[in-house]
PDB file of C-alpha atoms in Angstrom:
ATOM      1  CA  MET A1233       7.797   4.616 -10.942  1.00 93.00           C
ATOM      2  CA  PHE A1234       5.088   2.069 -10.201  1.00 98.00           C
ATOM      3  CA  MET A1235       1.920   1.960 -12.292  1.00 98.00           C
ATOM      4  CA  GLY A1236      -0.696  -0.490 -13.425  1.00 97.00           C
ATOM      5  CA  GLU A1237      -3.223  -2.873 -11.893  1.00 98.00           C
ATOM      6  CA  HIS A1238      -2.606  -6.587 -11.347  1.00 98.00           C
ATOM      7  CA  HIS A1239      -4.830  -9.324  -9.918  1.00 98.00           C
ATOM      8  CA  HIS A1240      -3.269 -12.034  -7.741  1.00 98.00           C
ATOM      9  CA  ASN A1241      -4.332 -14.357  -4.931  1.00 98.00           C
ATOM     10  CA  VAL A1242      -3.075 -14.623  -1.366  1.00 98.00           C
ATOM     11  CA  ASP A1243      -2.329 -18.284  -0.646  1.00 98.00           C
ATOM     12  CA  ASP A1244      -3.214 -20.188   2.540  1.00 96.00           C
ATOM     13  CA  LYS A1245       0.131 -19.217   4.094  1.00 97.00           C
ATOM     14  CA  GLY A1246      -0.457 -15.484   3.547  1.00 98.00           C
ATOM     15  CA  ARG A1247       1.915 -15.167   0.593  1.00 98.00           C
ATOM     16  CA  LEU A1248       1.272 -12.881  -2.343  1.00 98.00           C
ATOM     17  CA  ILE A1249       2.996 -12.721  -5.730  1.00 98.00           C
ATOM     18  CA  ILE A1250       4.396  -9.279  -6.451  1.00 98.00           C
ATOM     19  CA  PRO A1251       4.032  -8.458 -10.162  1.00 97.00           C
ATOM     20  CA  SER A1252       7.349  -8.904 -11.962  1.00 95.00           C
ATOM     21  CA  ARG A1253       7.302  -5.328 -13.254  1.00 94.00           C
ATOM     22  CA  PHE A1254       7.308  -4.064  -9.617  1.00 98.00           C
ATOM     23  CA  ARG A1255      10.048  -6.335  -8.266  1.00 97.00           C
ATOM     24  CA  GLU A1256      13.035  -4.468  -9.661  1.00 95.00           C
ATOM     25  CA  GLY A1257      11.752  -1.130  -8.377  1.00 97.00           C
ATOM     26  CA  LEU A1258      11.197  -2.534  -4.896  1.00 98.00           C
ATOM     27  CA  GLY A1259      14.704  -3.920  -4.647  1.00 96.00           C
ATOM     28  CA  LYS A1260      16.076  -6.674  -2.413  1.00 93.00           C
ATOM     29  CA  SER A1261      14.126  -5.580   0.670  1.00 97.00           C
ATOM     30  CA  PHE A1262      11.298  -3.121   1.179  1.00 98.00           C
ATOM     31  CA  VAL A1263       8.669  -2.097   3.723  1.00 98.00           C
ATOM     32  CA  ILE A1264       4.984  -2.990   3.882  1.00 98.00           C
ATOM     33  CA  THR A1265       2.615  -1.154   6.214  1.00 98.00           C
ATOM     34  CA  ARG A1266      -0.967  -0.077   6.788  1.00 97.00           C
ATOM     35  CA  GLY A1267      -2.155   2.357   4.168  1.00 97.00           C
ATOM     36  CA  MET A1268      -5.130   4.623   3.831  1.00 95.00           C
ATOM     37  CA  ASP A1269      -8.579   3.300   2.925  1.00 95.00           C
ATOM     38  CA  HIS A1270      -7.816  -0.171   4.360  1.00 96.00           C
ATOM     39  CA  CYS A1271      -5.195  -1.119   1.815  1.00 98.00           C
ATOM     40  CA  LEU A1272      -1.502  -1.860   2.335  1.00 98.00           C
ATOM     41  CA  PHE A1273       1.353   0.367   1.182  1.00 98.00           C
ATOM     42  CA  ILE A1274       4.674  -1.088   0.001  1.00 98.00           C
ATOM     43  CA  TYR A1275       7.680   1.237  -0.215  1.00 98.00           C
ATOM     44  CA  PRO A1276      11.175   0.696  -1.615  1.00 98.00           C
ATOM     45  CA  MET A1277      13.757   1.352   1.132  1.00 98.00           C
ATOM     46  CA  ASP A1278      14.863   4.711  -0.285  1.00 97.00           C
ATOM     47  CA  GLU A1279      11.282   5.979  -0.448  1.00 97.00           C
ATOM     48  CA  TRP A1280      10.601   4.615   3.049  1.00 98.00           C
ATOM     49  CA  GLY A1281      13.630   6.552   4.307  1.00 97.00           C
ATOM     50  CA  ARG A1282      12.331   9.799   2.800  1.00 97.00           C
ATOM     51  CA  LEU A1283       8.910   9.227   4.301  1.00 95.00           C
ATOM     52  CA  GLU A1284      10.410   8.376   7.690  1.00 95.00           C
ATOM     53  CA  GLU A1285      12.341  11.662   7.702  1.00 96.00           C
ATOM     54  CA  LYS A1286       9.170  13.614   6.927  1.00 95.00           C
ATOM     55  CA  LEU A1287       7.238  11.851   9.666  1.00 93.00           C
ATOM     56  CA  LYS A1288      10.041  12.316  12.187  1.00 91.00           C
ATOM     57  CA  SER A1289       9.823  16.064  11.599  1.00 95.00           C
ATOM     58  CA  LEU A1290       6.172  16.180  12.688  1.00 93.00           C
ATOM     59  CA  PRO A1291       5.730  17.774  16.125  1.00 93.00           C
ATOM     60  CA  PHE A1292       5.247  14.978  18.673  1.00 88.00           C
ATOM     61  CA  THR A1293       3.284  17.448  20.806  1.00 94.00           C
ATOM     62  CA  LYS A1294       0.437  17.299  18.278  1.00 95.00           C
ATOM     63  CA  LYS A1295      -2.072  14.537  18.982  1.00 95.00           C
ATOM     64  CA  ASP A1296      -2.786  13.826  15.282  1.00 95.00           C
ATOM     65  CA  ALA A1297       0.938  13.551  14.483  1.00 93.00           C
ATOM     66  CA  ARG A1298       1.448  11.022  17.299  1.00 94.00           C
ATOM     67  CA  ALA A1299      -1.610   9.033  16.249  1.00 94.00           C
ATOM     68  CA  PHE A1300      -0.623   8.889  12.595  1.00 93.00           C
ATOM     69  CA  THR A1301       3.005   7.891  13.218  1.00 95.00           C
ATOM     70  CA  ARG A1302       1.892   5.180  15.671  1.00 95.00           C
ATOM     71  CA  PHE A1303      -0.593   3.810  13.157  1.00 94.00           C
ATOM     72  CA  PHE A1304       1.879   3.919  10.296  1.00 92.00           C
ATOM     73  CA  PHE A1305       5.019   2.583  11.982  1.00 95.00           C
ATOM     74  CA  SER A1306       3.428  -0.011  14.270  1.00 96.00           C
ATOM     75  CA  GLY A1307       2.163  -1.922  11.251  1.00 95.00           C
ATOM     76  CA  ALA A1308       5.398  -1.718   9.283  1.00 97.00           C
ATOM     77  CA  ALA A1309       7.396  -4.829   8.420  1.00 98.00           C
ATOM     78  CA  GLU A1310      10.481  -5.311   6.298  1.00 98.00           C
ATOM     79  CA  CYS A1311       9.933  -7.821   3.476  1.00 97.00           C
ATOM     80  CA  GLU A1312      11.975  -9.736   0.958  1.00 97.00           C
ATOM     81  CA  LEU A1313      10.831 -11.628  -2.102  1.00 97.00           C
ATOM     82  CA  ASP A1314      11.139 -15.407  -2.112  1.00 97.00           C
ATOM     83  CA  LYS A1315      12.392 -17.303  -5.162  1.00 96.00           C
ATOM     84  CA  GLN A1316       8.897 -17.307  -6.694  1.00 96.00           C
ATOM     85  CA  GLY A1317       8.521 -13.512  -6.355  1.00 97.00           C
ATOM     86  CA  ARG A1318       6.191 -13.707  -3.354  1.00 98.00           C
ATOM     87  CA  ILE A1319       6.080 -11.872  -0.058  1.00 98.00           C
ATOM     88  CA  SER A1320       4.698 -13.129   3.223  1.00 98.00           C
ATOM     89  CA  ILE A1321       2.168 -10.610   4.514  1.00 98.00           C
ATOM     90  CA  PRO A1322       1.953 -10.529   8.326  1.00 98.00           C
ATOM     91  CA  SER A1323      -1.441 -11.633   9.655  1.00 97.00           C
ATOM     92  CA  THR A1324      -2.084  -8.254  11.320  1.00 97.00           C
ATOM     93  CA  LEU A1325      -1.748  -6.526   7.943  1.00 98.00           C
ATOM     94  CA  ARG A1326      -3.872  -9.140   6.158  1.00 98.00           C
ATOM     95  CA  HIS A1327      -6.555  -8.590   8.788  1.00 98.00           C
ATOM     96  CA  TYR A1328      -6.346  -4.778   8.501  1.00 97.00           C
ATOM     97  CA  ALA A1329      -6.721  -4.853   4.704  1.00 98.00           C
ATOM     98  CA  GLU A1330      -9.298  -7.674   4.840  1.00 97.00           C
ATOM     99  CA  LEU A1331      -7.211  -9.778   2.465  1.00 98.00           C
ATOM    100  CA  LYS A1332      -8.800 -13.157   2.030  1.00 95.00           C
ATOM    101  CA  LYS A1333      -7.893 -14.606  -1.357  1.00 97.00           C
ATOM    102  CA  GLU A1334      -8.383 -12.295  -4.340  1.00 98.00           C
ATOM    103  CA  THR A1335      -6.289  -9.132  -4.309  1.00 98.00           C
ATOM    104  CA  VAL A1336      -5.478  -6.221  -6.551  1.00 98.00           C
ATOM    105  CA  VAL A1337      -1.898  -4.922  -6.594  1.00 98.00           C
ATOM    106  CA  ILE A1338      -1.580  -1.435  -8.031  1.00 98.00           C
ATOM    107  CA  GLY A1339       1.299   0.887  -8.781  1.00 98.00           C
ATOM    108  CA  VAL A1340       0.896   4.408  -7.404  1.00 98.00           C
ATOM    109  CA  SER A1341       3.989   6.331  -8.504  1.00 97.00           C
ATOM    110  CA  SER A1342       6.461   5.866  -5.615  1.00 97.00           C
ATOM    111  CA  ARG A1343       4.656   3.010  -3.857  1.00 98.00           C
ATOM    112  CA  VAL A1344       2.728  -0.189  -4.469  1.00 98.00           C
ATOM    113  CA  GLU A1345      -0.690  -0.746  -2.911  1.00 98.00           C
ATOM    114  CA  VAL A1346      -2.348  -4.072  -2.079  1.00 98.00           C
ATOM    115  CA  TRP A1347      -6.144  -4.141  -1.877  1.00 98.00           C
ATOM    116  CA  SER A1348      -8.720  -6.845  -1.310  1.00 98.00           C
ATOM    117  CA  LYS A1349     -10.529  -7.254  -4.610  1.00 98.00           C
ATOM    118  CA  GLU A1350     -13.875  -6.329  -3.039  1.00 98.00           C
ATOM    119  CA  ARG A1351     -12.541  -3.152  -1.364  1.00 97.00           C
ATOM    120  CA  TRP A1352     -10.762  -2.053  -4.555  1.00 98.00           C
ATOM    121  CA  GLU A1353     -13.860  -2.514  -6.702  1.00 96.00           C
ATOM    122  CA  THR A1354     -15.987  -0.537  -4.216  1.00 95.00           C
ATOM    123  CA  TYR A1355     -13.379   2.214  -3.865  1.00 94.00           C
ATOM    124  CA  PHE A1356     -12.859   2.442  -7.629  1.00 93.00           C
ATOM    125  CA  GLU A1357     -16.570   2.597  -8.376  1.00 91.00           C
ATOM    126  CA  GLU A1358     -17.203   5.292  -5.759  1.00 88.00           C
ATOM    127  CA  SER A1359     -14.172   7.345  -6.808  1.00 88.00           C
ATOM    128  CA  GLN A1360     -14.798   6.957 -10.518  1.00 84.00           C
ATOM    129  CA  GLU A1361     -18.033   8.903 -10.216  1.00 77.00           C
ATOM    130  CA  SER A1362     -16.220  11.902  -8.719  1.00 83.00           C
ATOM    131  CA  PHE A1363     -12.865  11.563 -10.530  1.00 80.00           C
ATOM    132  CA  SER A1364     -13.264  14.837 -12.424  1.00 76.00           C
ATOM    133  CA  ASP A1365     -14.221  16.718  -9.256  1.00 78.00           C
ATOM    134  CA  ILE A1366     -11.299  15.209  -7.347  1.00 76.00           C
ATOM    135  CA  ALA A1367      -8.856  16.192 -10.091  1.00 77.00           C
ATOM    136  CA  GLU A1368     -10.241  19.706 -10.192  1.00 78.00           C
ATOM    137  CA  ASN A1369      -9.914  20.091  -6.412  1.00 77.00           C
ATOM    138  CA  ILE A1370      -6.307  18.916  -6.048  1.00 77.00           C
ATOM    139  CA  ALA A1371      -4.365  20.464  -8.904  1.00 64.00           C
ATOM    140  CA  ASP A1372      -4.240  21.948 -12.322  1.00 59.00           C
ATOM    141  CA  LEU A1373      -3.324  18.793 -14.297  1.00 53.00           C
ATOM    142  CA  ASP A1374      -3.278  20.442 -17.727  1.00 55.00           C
TER     143      ASP A1374
END
């Protein structure tokens, strides 16, 4: 399980340090793709496989299913860590997530998310105000 919030910088070559506590869970290779809310999602291969199976079962005759799978898979790239624990983020994904320098890498249960620092702070502030309402609407967490 991935959890926690970590602040790192993207270097001039588009490389980002993955927090050491996430590296073991991601394994030797993993997948990075476009996520919701203009962040990036990183999945270990086993989790990516489960997600792929779910998405393959969506009816291709449905416009929204086709649009979502195109969006999700067209941005996907397989990654490996270098010796310093960094990944190279493709320029298309850096552009999508508006990653310039400062980033926030967060653990979200079965995946890791990469956010621009500015987008994360805005998202967090907006969501924080309605956190109780969101929790109440999605599940009984007691």
